Amino acid sequence: MRTLPDEFVNGLSAYPQLDGLAEALATTAPEVSVRVSGIKGMLPAAGTQAVPWCPLGFYLDRRPSFTFDPQLHQGLYYVQDASSMILWQIARRLNTGAMAGAGPLRWLDACAAPGGKTLCAVDALAPGSLVHAHEFDPRRCAALVENVERWGCPDVVVTRGDTSQLTALKSFYDVIALDAPCSGEGMMRKEEVAVTQWTPALTARCAALQRQIAADLWPALRPGGFMVYSTCTFNVRENEENVMWMTEEFGAEPVDLGLDGYPGVVGDITGHGLPVARFLPGRIRGEGLFVCVLRKPGDGASAKATMPGKFRPAALPAWLDGPFVGVEYGDTLGALPKDNAAAMLHIASKVQTRLTGVTVGTRKGRDIVPAQPLALTTALKSDAFPCCEADLPQALAFLRGEPLHLDGADRGFVLLTFNRRPLGFVKNIGNRANNLLAANRRIMAPLPDPLPGILPLNSTHTAP
């Protein structure tokens, strides 16, 4: 049983809608849930317990050793709290309802690390949508890049820095998702630090920071566009009061997407009648989350992207399926989807960029050494490289950075697969295959004995 701060418990007791929440936080365990990759054609296995608001999400009855499941490293699923998966529903409803007929959208995910909500948007939006994920913290941004590259969508940009940089992208986005840094009350079942760090002063500091970030981002939203404001906390100061502040400061118009219609989800607790949704542990199978969607007054198209004058175009090898623009960054070769290339380069000219499109490889003499993100992108041609199927021990050896012995495999660059889906590249020189997985992507933990099993998944199509 957890001991919660008295002031926190007393604050909850002021709202009858939150009855039972303190007890649930103190006495119950967090749920375990994952979401499969829609863009890679994955489905939850038959017989799993589905997340009500996301058909790609399902619950597990225990927490397995995800690190040792190659499917996680292949980007076939992502470990995510079920409450956060509501963003899939929001993105789908915006793209097919409130913005029906809009086709591909420009979506900015601010404060994006480690990337779960970014990947939700990738799966839910119309094909060809551009998703821009931004993060302030350098270490968290590195994790964001890794998760985005695993997922394999070419139409993603990852940037790093203060959100004030984004103000320069005037009226550029159709939707901005702000999952704001908060006091973390919704994480009290999962993280002990969320309990020990909590003070009323912390909630006040977080509320002020949230308003500052919203003010930074609002100019980047086009007239008629939508801001998805969310926190993983319960108090009204960081939630309803900030929503009311945005309506007064920006003229923002709260939009009812029917998110509080799911069993156990609670609406506005302040009496203002705001169309908000509050996910409460003990009532739903997930952690704490608050979310509200706001529309920017007016109407207008997103700002036109201008192609920067200084970028290095490059010829691309015939490894990718679809029209791409090749670019070079030092010795690194990248590929940008043609329809979004101008917008991606426009973003990169304004904000410190960590990832743009697909990292294809590195020039080494006359060769281009294929990069790990190329193996996992959905744009990779099925016949671009000879393939070699790995069993579980071989797949884990690859993920640990070990050389392999591939009997009968072609020489040269070989795409290693697991369950007939891409895992990564090796260079087969005959007596051994040299591992091309970057050191910072390898499993460092010792392998358990016996090896754990893998998560059962289904697929909507047969992999090559």
Coordinates of C-alpha atoms in Angstrom, one line a residue:
M1 CA 0.0 0.0 0.0
R2 CA 1.3 3.4 -0.9
T3 CA 1.2 6.4 1.4
L4 CA 0.0 9.4 -0.5
P5 CA 0.6 13.0 0.6
D6 CA -2.2 14.3 2.9
E7 CA -2.7 17.5 1.0
F8 CA -3.1 15.6 -2.3
V9 CA -5.7 13.3 -0.8
N10 CA -7.6 16.2 0.8
G11 CA -7.6 18.0 -2.6
L12 CA -9.2 15.0 -4.3
S13 CA -11.9 14.8 -1.6
A14 CA -13.2 18.3 -2.6
Y15 CA -14.6 16.7 -5.8
P16 CA -17.2 14.0 -5.5
Q17 CA -16.5 12.9 -9.1
L18 CA -13.1 11.7 -7.8
D19 CA -14.4 9.5 -5.0
G20 CA -12.4 6.3 -4.7
L21 CA -9.4 7.6 -6.6
A22 CA -7.1 8.0 -3.6
E23 CA -7.8 4.4 -2.5
A24 CA -7.2 3.1 -6.1
L25 CA -3.9 4.9 -6.3
A26 CA -2.8 3.6 -2.8
T27 CA -3.8 0.0 -3.1
T28 CA -4.0 -1.2 -6.7
A29 CA -1.4 -2.1 -9.3
P30 CA -0.9 -0.5 -12.7
E31 CA -2.1 -2.3 -15.8
V32 CA 0.2 -3.5 -18.6
S33 CA -0.8 -2.8 -22.2
V34 CA 0.7 -2.6 -25.7
R35 CA -0.3 -1.2 -29.0
V36 CA 0.6 -2.9 -32.3
S37 CA 1.7 -1.1 -35.4
G38 CA -1.1 -0.2 -37.7
I39 CA 1.2 1.0 -40.5
K40 CA 3.0 -2.4 -40.5
G41 CA -0.3 -4.3 -40.7
M42 CA -0.3 -5.8 -37.2
L43 CA -3.3 -6.8 -35.1
P44 CA -3.7 -8.0 -31.5
A45 CA -3.7 -11.7 -31.2
A46 CA -7.0 -13.5 -31.0
G47 CA -8.4 -13.8 -27.5
T48 CA -6.7 -10.7 -26.1
Q49 CA -8.5 -8.1 -24.0
A50 CA -8.9 -5.0 -26.2
V51 CA -8.5 -1.4 -25.1
P52 CA -12.0 0.1 -25.7
W53 CA -10.9 3.3 -27.4
C54 CA -8.1 1.8 -29.5
P55 CA -8.5 -1.3 -31.7
L56 CA -4.7 -1.7 -32.0
G57 CA -4.3 -1.8 -28.2
F58 CA -4.7 -4.7 -25.8
Y59 CA -4.0 -5.6 -22.2
L60 CA -1.6 -8.2 -20.8
D61 CA -2.1 -10.1 -17.6
R62 CA 1.6 -9.7 -16.6
R63 CA 4.6 -7.7 -17.7
P64 CA 6.9 -9.9 -19.9
S65 CA 10.6 -9.3 -20.7
F66 CA 9.9 -6.9 -23.5
T67 CA 13.6 -6.3 -24.0
F68 CA 14.2 -9.8 -25.2
D69 CA 11.3 -9.8 -27.7
P70 CA 12.7 -9.1 -31.2
Q71 CA 9.2 -7.9 -32.3
L72 CA 9.6 -4.9 -30.1
H73 CA 12.9 -4.0 -31.8
Q74 CA 11.2 -4.6 -35.2
G75 CA 8.7 -1.9 -34.4
L76 CA 5.7 -4.3 -34.5
Y77 CA 4.4 -3.1 -31.2
Y78 CA 4.9 -0.4 -28.6
V79 CA 4.5 -0.7 -24.8
Q80 CA 2.0 2.1 -23.9
D81 CA -0.4 2.9 -21.1
A82 CA -4.0 2.3 -22.3
S83 CA -5.2 5.7 -21.2
S84 CA -2.6 7.4 -23.5
M85 CA -4.0 5.4 -26.5
I86 CA -7.0 7.8 -26.5
L87 CA -4.9 9.9 -28.8
W88 CA -5.4 7.3 -31.5
Q89 CA -9.2 7.9 -31.2
I90 CA -8.7 11.7 -31.1
A91 CA -6.5 11.7 -34.3
R92 CA -9.0 9.4 -36.1
R93 CA -12.0 11.5 -35.1
L94 CA -10.3 14.8 -36.2
N95 CA -9.1 13.4 -39.5
T96 CA -12.4 11.7 -40.4
G97 CA -14.9 13.9 -38.5
A98 CA -14.1 17.5 -37.5
M99 CA -11.7 17.8 -40.4
A100 CA -13.4 15.3 -42.8
G101 CA -12.2 15.5 -46.3
A102 CA -9.0 17.2 -45.3
G103 CA -6.9 14.3 -46.4
P104 CA -3.3 14.2 -45.1
L105 CA -2.7 16.6 -42.2
R106 CA 0.3 18.3 -40.6
W107 CA 0.5 17.2 -37.0
L108 CA 2.9 18.6 -34.4
D109 CA 3.5 16.5 -31.3
A110 CA 5.1 18.8 -28.7
C111 CA 6.8 17.4 -25.6
A112 CA 6.7 14.1 -27.6
A113 CA 9.2 11.8 -25.9
P114 CA 9.3 8.9 -25.6
G115 CA 7.0 8.8 -28.6
G116 CA 3.9 6.8 -27.8
K117 CA 1.5 9.5 -28.8
T118 CA 3.5 10.3 -31.9
L119 CA 3.2 6.7 -33.0
C120 CA -0.6 6.8 -32.2
A121 CA -0.9 9.8 -34.6
V122 CA 1.1 8.0 -37.3
D123 CA -1.2 5.1 -37.2
A124 CA -4.5 7.0 -37.0
L125 CA -4.0 9.8 -39.6
A126 CA -4.6 9.6 -43.3
P127 CA -1.7 8.2 -45.3
G128 CA 0.8 10.9 -46.4
S129 CA 0.2 13.0 -43.2
L130 CA 3.3 14.7 -41.9
V131 CA 4.0 14.1 -38.2
H132 CA 6.5 16.4 -36.4
A133 CA 7.7 15.2 -33.0
H134 CA 9.4 17.8 -30.8
E135 CA 11.2 17.3 -27.5
F136 CA 13.2 19.6 -25.2
D137 CA 15.3 17.1 -23.2
P138 CA 18.3 15.6 -25.1
R139 CA 18.2 12.1 -23.6
R140 CA 14.5 11.8 -24.0
C141 CA 14.8 13.0 -27.6
A142 CA 17.3 10.2 -28.3
A143 CA 14.7 7.7 -27.1
L144 CA 12.1 9.4 -29.2
V145 CA 14.3 9.1 -32.4
E146 CA 14.9 5.4 -31.7
N147 CA 11.2 4.6 -31.2
V148 CA 10.2 6.6 -34.4
E149 CA 12.8 4.8 -36.4
R150 CA 11.6 1.4 -35.2
W151 CA 8.0 2.3 -36.2
G152 CA 9.3 3.0 -39.7
C153 CA 7.1 5.8 -41.0
P154 CA 9.0 7.9 -43.6
D155 CA 6.8 11.0 -43.1
V156 CA 8.1 12.0 -39.6
V157 CA 10.5 14.7 -38.4
V158 CA 12.0 14.8 -35.0
T159 CA 13.4 18.0 -33.6
R160 CA 14.9 19.1 -30.2
G161 CA 14.8 22.4 -28.3
D162 CA 12.7 24.8 -26.4
T163 CA 9.1 25.1 -27.7
S164 CA 9.7 28.8 -28.3
Q165 CA 11.5 27.8 -31.5
L166 CA 8.3 26.5 -32.9
T167 CA 6.7 30.0 -32.9
A168 CA 8.6 30.7 -36.1
L169 CA 6.4 28.1 -37.9
K170 CA 3.5 30.4 -38.2
S171 CA 0.1 28.8 -39.0
F172 CA 2.0 25.7 -40.2
Y173 CA 0.1 22.9 -38.5
D174 CA -3.5 21.5 -38.8
V175 CA -3.2 19.9 -35.3
I176 CA -0.9 20.4 -32.4
A177 CA -0.8 17.8 -29.6
L178 CA 0.5 19.2 -26.3
D179 CA 1.1 16.5 -23.8
A180 CA 2.3 19.0 -21.3
P181 CA 4.9 18.4 -18.6
C182 CA 3.0 18.1 -15.4
S183 CA 3.1 17.1 -11.7
G184 CA 2.6 13.5 -12.6
E185 CA -0.3 12.6 -10.2
G186 CA -1.6 10.1 -12.8
M187 CA 1.7 8.1 -12.5
M188 CA 1.5 7.5 -8.7
R189 CA 0.8 3.8 -9.2
K190 CA 3.7 3.4 -11.6
E191 CA 6.5 5.7 -10.3
E192 CA 7.4 6.3 -6.7
V193 CA 8.9 9.6 -7.6
A194 CA 5.5 10.9 -8.6
V195 CA 4.4 10.4 -4.9
T196 CA 7.6 11.7 -3.3
Q197 CA 7.9 14.8 -5.5
W198 CA 4.3 16.0 -5.1
T199 CA 3.6 19.4 -3.5
P200 CA 1.1 22.1 -4.1
A201 CA 4.0 24.3 -5.2
L202 CA 4.9 21.8 -7.9
T203 CA 1.4 21.9 -9.4
A204 CA 1.5 25.7 -9.5
R205 CA 4.9 25.6 -11.3
C206 CA 3.7 23.1 -13.7
A207 CA 0.5 25.0 -14.5
A208 CA 2.6 28.1 -15.3
L209 CA 4.9 26.1 -17.5
Q210 CA 2.0 24.6 -19.3
R211 CA 0.6 28.0 -20.1
Q212 CA 3.9 29.2 -21.4
I213 CA 4.3 26.2 -23.7
A214 CA 0.7 26.6 -25.0
A215 CA 1.5 30.3 -25.7
D216 CA 4.7 29.2 -27.6
L217 CA 2.7 26.8 -29.8
W218 CA -0.5 28.6 -30.5
P219 CA 1.0 30.8 -33.3
A220 CA 2.1 27.6 -35.1
L221 CA -1.5 26.4 -35.3
R222 CA -3.4 27.5 -38.4
P223 CA -6.8 29.2 -38.0
G224 CA -9.4 26.5 -37.8
G225 CA -6.9 24.0 -36.6
F226 CA -7.0 22.0 -33.3
M227 CA -4.9 21.8 -30.2
V228 CA -5.1 18.5 -28.2
Y229 CA -4.2 19.5 -24.6
S230 CA -3.4 16.7 -22.2
T231 CA -1.7 16.0 -18.9
C232 CA -1.1 12.9 -16.7
T233 CA -2.5 14.6 -13.6
F234 CA -5.8 15.1 -11.8
N235 CA -5.9 18.6 -10.3
V236 CA -8.0 21.3 -11.9
R237 CA -5.2 23.9 -11.8
E238 CA -3.2 22.0 -14.5
N239 CA -6.4 20.9 -16.3
E240 CA -9.7 22.8 -16.4
E241 CA -8.2 26.1 -15.2
N242 CA -5.6 26.0 -18.0
V243 CA -8.3 25.1 -20.6
M244 CA -10.3 28.1 -19.4
W245 CA -7.2 30.3 -19.6
M246 CA -6.7 29.3 -23.2
T247 CA -10.3 30.1 -24.0
E248 CA -9.8 33.6 -22.5
E249 CA -6.3 34.3 -23.8
F250 CA -6.5 32.8 -27.3
G251 CA -10.2 32.6 -27.9
A252 CA -9.8 28.9 -28.1
E253 CA -13.1 26.9 -28.6
P254 CA -13.3 23.6 -26.7
V255 CA -14.6 20.8 -28.9
D256 CA -16.7 17.9 -27.8
L257 CA -15.4 14.7 -29.4
G258 CA -17.4 12.5 -27.1
L259 CA -14.4 11.2 -25.2
D260 CA -16.1 11.1 -21.9
G261 CA -18.6 8.6 -23.3
Y262 CA -16.5 5.6 -22.4
P263 CA -17.4 3.7 -19.2
G264 CA -15.4 5.0 -16.3
V265 CA -14.2 8.2 -18.0
V266 CA -15.2 11.4 -16.1
G267 CA -15.9 14.8 -17.6
D268 CA -15.4 18.3 -16.2
I269 CA -15.3 18.4 -12.4
T270 CA -15.4 22.2 -12.0
G271 CA -19.0 22.9 -13.1
H272 CA -17.9 24.9 -16.2
G273 CA -19.3 22.2 -18.5
L274 CA -16.1 21.9 -20.5
P275 CA -15.9 18.9 -22.9
V276 CA -13.0 17.2 -21.2
A277 CA -12.1 13.6 -20.4
R278 CA -10.4 12.4 -17.2
F279 CA -9.2 8.8 -17.0
L280 CA -9.1 7.6 -13.5
P281 CA -7.3 4.5 -12.2
G282 CA -9.8 2.2 -10.5
R283 CA -12.5 3.1 -12.9
I284 CA -10.7 2.4 -16.2
R285 CA -7.9 0.0 -16.9
G286 CA -5.1 2.5 -17.3
E287 CA -3.3 5.3 -15.5
G288 CA -4.4 8.9 -14.9
L289 CA -4.9 11.2 -17.9
F290 CA -6.7 14.5 -18.7
V291 CA -7.4 15.5 -22.3
C292 CA -9.3 18.3 -24.0
V293 CA -9.5 19.4 -27.7
L294 CA -9.6 23.1 -28.6
R295 CA -10.2 24.8 -31.9
K296 CA -8.4 27.9 -33.1
P297 CA -10.9 30.6 -34.2
G298 CA -11.1 31.3 -38.0
D299 CA -10.5 29.2 -41.0
G300 CA -7.6 28.8 -43.4
A301 CA -5.1 26.5 -44.9
S302 CA -1.8 25.7 -43.3
A303 CA 1.1 27.9 -44.3
K304 CA 3.0 27.0 -47.5
A305 CA 6.3 25.4 -47.0
T306 CA 9.3 27.0 -48.6
M307 CA 12.2 24.8 -49.8
P308 CA 15.4 26.1 -48.2
G309 CA 18.0 27.2 -50.7
K310 CA 20.9 25.4 -49.0
F311 CA 20.5 21.6 -48.9
R312 CA 22.5 18.9 -50.6
P313 CA 20.3 16.8 -53.0
A314 CA 21.6 13.3 -53.6
A315 CA 20.8 10.4 -55.8
L316 CA 19.2 7.4 -54.0
P317 CA 19.8 3.7 -54.6
A318 CA 16.7 1.8 -55.7
W319 CA 15.9 0.5 -52.2
L320 CA 12.8 2.4 -51.5
D321 CA 9.2 2.0 -52.8
G322 CA 7.7 5.4 -53.8
P323 CA 8.9 8.8 -54.8
F324 CA 11.6 10.2 -52.5
V325 CA 14.0 13.1 -52.5
G326 CA 17.5 12.2 -51.6
V327 CA 19.5 14.5 -49.2
E328 CA 23.0 14.3 -47.7
Y329 CA 24.2 15.3 -44.2
G330 CA 27.9 14.8 -44.2
D331 CA 28.4 11.1 -45.1
T332 CA 24.8 10.2 -44.2
L333 CA 22.3 9.7 -47.0
G334 CA 18.6 10.4 -46.2
A335 CA 15.4 10.1 -48.1
L336 CA 12.3 12.4 -47.8
P337 CA 8.9 11.5 -49.1
K338 CA 8.4 13.7 -52.2
D339 CA 5.0 15.1 -51.2
N340 CA 6.3 16.2 -47.7
A341 CA 10.0 17.0 -48.6
A342 CA 9.4 20.8 -48.8
A343 CA 7.6 20.9 -45.4
M344 CA 10.3 18.7 -43.8
L345 CA 13.1 20.8 -45.0
H346 CA 11.2 24.0 -44.0
I347 CA 10.9 22.6 -40.4
A348 CA 14.6 21.6 -40.4
S349 CA 15.5 25.2 -41.4
K350 CA 13.8 26.6 -38.3
V351 CA 14.3 24.0 -35.6
Q352 CA 17.3 21.8 -34.5
T353 CA 16.6 18.5 -36.3
R354 CA 17.4 15.0 -35.1
L355 CA 15.6 13.0 -37.7
T356 CA 14.1 13.8 -41.1
G357 CA 12.4 11.0 -43.1
V358 CA 14.4 7.8 -43.6
T359 CA 18.1 7.4 -42.8
V360 CA 19.2 5.3 -45.8
G361 CA 22.8 4.7 -45.0
T362 CA 26.4 6.0 -44.8
R363 CA 28.8 6.4 -47.7
K364 CA 31.9 4.3 -47.4
G365 CA 34.1 4.6 -50.5
R366 CA 32.0 3.5 -53.4
D367 CA 29.5 1.7 -51.1
I368 CA 26.5 2.8 -49.2
V369 CA 26.3 0.9 -46.0
P370 CA 22.6 0.5 -45.2
A371 CA 21.4 1.9 -41.9
Q372 CA 19.2 0.1 -39.4
P373 CA 16.3 2.5 -39.9
L374 CA 16.2 1.5 -43.6
A375 CA 15.6 -2.1 -42.5
L376 CA 12.5 -1.1 -40.5
T377 CA 10.9 1.5 -42.7
T378 CA 7.6 0.6 -44.3
A379 CA 9.0 2.1 -47.6
L380 CA 11.7 -0.6 -48.0
K381 CA 11.3 -2.6 -51.2
S382 CA 10.7 -6.3 -50.5
D383 CA 13.4 -7.3 -53.0
A384 CA 15.9 -4.6 -52.2
F385 CA 18.3 -7.0 -50.4
P386 CA 18.7 -10.7 -50.1
C387 CA 17.0 -12.0 -46.9
C388 CA 18.0 -14.5 -44.3
E389 CA 15.5 -15.8 -41.7
A390 CA 16.8 -15.9 -38.1
D391 CA 15.5 -18.0 -35.2
L392 CA 15.0 -16.5 -31.7
P393 CA 18.6 -17.2 -30.5
Q394 CA 20.1 -15.7 -33.7
A395 CA 17.8 -12.7 -33.6
L396 CA 18.8 -12.0 -30.0
A397 CA 22.5 -12.5 -30.9
F398 CA 22.0 -9.9 -33.6
L399 CA 20.4 -7.5 -31.2
R400 CA 23.3 -7.9 -28.8
G401 CA 25.7 -6.9 -31.6
E402 CA 27.3 -10.3 -32.1
P403 CA 28.6 -11.6 -35.4
L404 CA 26.5 -14.4 -37.0
H405 CA 27.1 -17.5 -39.1
L406 CA 24.5 -17.6 -41.9
D407 CA 24.8 -20.9 -43.8
G408 CA 23.8 -20.6 -47.4
A409 CA 23.2 -16.8 -47.3
D410 CA 24.3 -14.5 -50.1
R411 CA 27.5 -12.5 -49.6
G412 CA 27.4 -8.8 -49.1
F413 CA 24.6 -6.8 -47.4
V414 CA 21.9 -9.2 -46.1
L415 CA 18.6 -8.2 -44.5
L416 CA 18.1 -10.4 -41.4
T417 CA 14.5 -11.2 -40.7
F418 CA 12.6 -12.7 -37.8
N419 CA 9.2 -14.3 -38.3
R420 CA 9.7 -13.1 -42.0
R421 CA 9.8 -9.5 -41.0
P422 CA 12.8 -7.2 -41.2
L423 CA 15.1 -7.1 -38.2
G424 CA 18.3 -5.4 -39.4
F425 CA 21.4 -5.6 -41.7
V426 CA 24.5 -7.8 -41.6
K427 CA 27.4 -7.9 -44.1
N428 CA 28.0 -11.6 -44.9
I429 CA 31.7 -12.2 -45.8
G430 CA 31.4 -16.0 -46.0
N431 CA 32.8 -17.4 -42.7
R432 CA 30.8 -14.9 -40.7
A433 CA 28.3 -12.1 -41.0
N434 CA 29.4 -8.8 -39.5
N435 CA 26.7 -7.1 -37.4
L436 CA 25.8 -3.6 -38.6
L437 CA 23.5 -2.7 -35.7
A438 CA 24.8 0.5 -34.1
A439 CA 26.2 0.1 -30.6
N440 CA 23.6 2.4 -29.0
R441 CA 20.7 0.2 -30.3
R442 CA 22.0 -3.1 -28.8
I443 CA 20.7 -5.1 -25.9
M444 CA 23.2 -4.8 -23.1
A445 CA 21.5 -6.9 -20.5
P446 CA 22.6 -10.6 -20.1
L447 CA 20.3 -13.1 -21.8
P448 CA 18.0 -15.0 -19.3
D449 CA 18.1 -18.8 -19.2
P450 CA 15.8 -20.1 -20.5
L451 CA 15.0 -17.5 -23.2
P452 CA 11.6 -15.9 -22.7
G453 CA 8.9 -16.3 -25.3
I454 CA 7.7 -13.6 -27.7
L455 CA 4.4 -11.7 -27.6
P456 CA 1.7 -13.4 -29.8
L457 CA 0.6 -11.0 -32.6
N458 CA -1.5 -11.3 -35.7
S459 CA -0.9 -9.7 -39.1
T460 CA -3.3 -8.4 -41.8
H461 CA -0.9 -9.5 -44.5
T462 CA 1.9 -12.0 -45.2
A463 CA 5.3 -10.5 -44.9
P464 CA 7.7 -11.1 -47.9

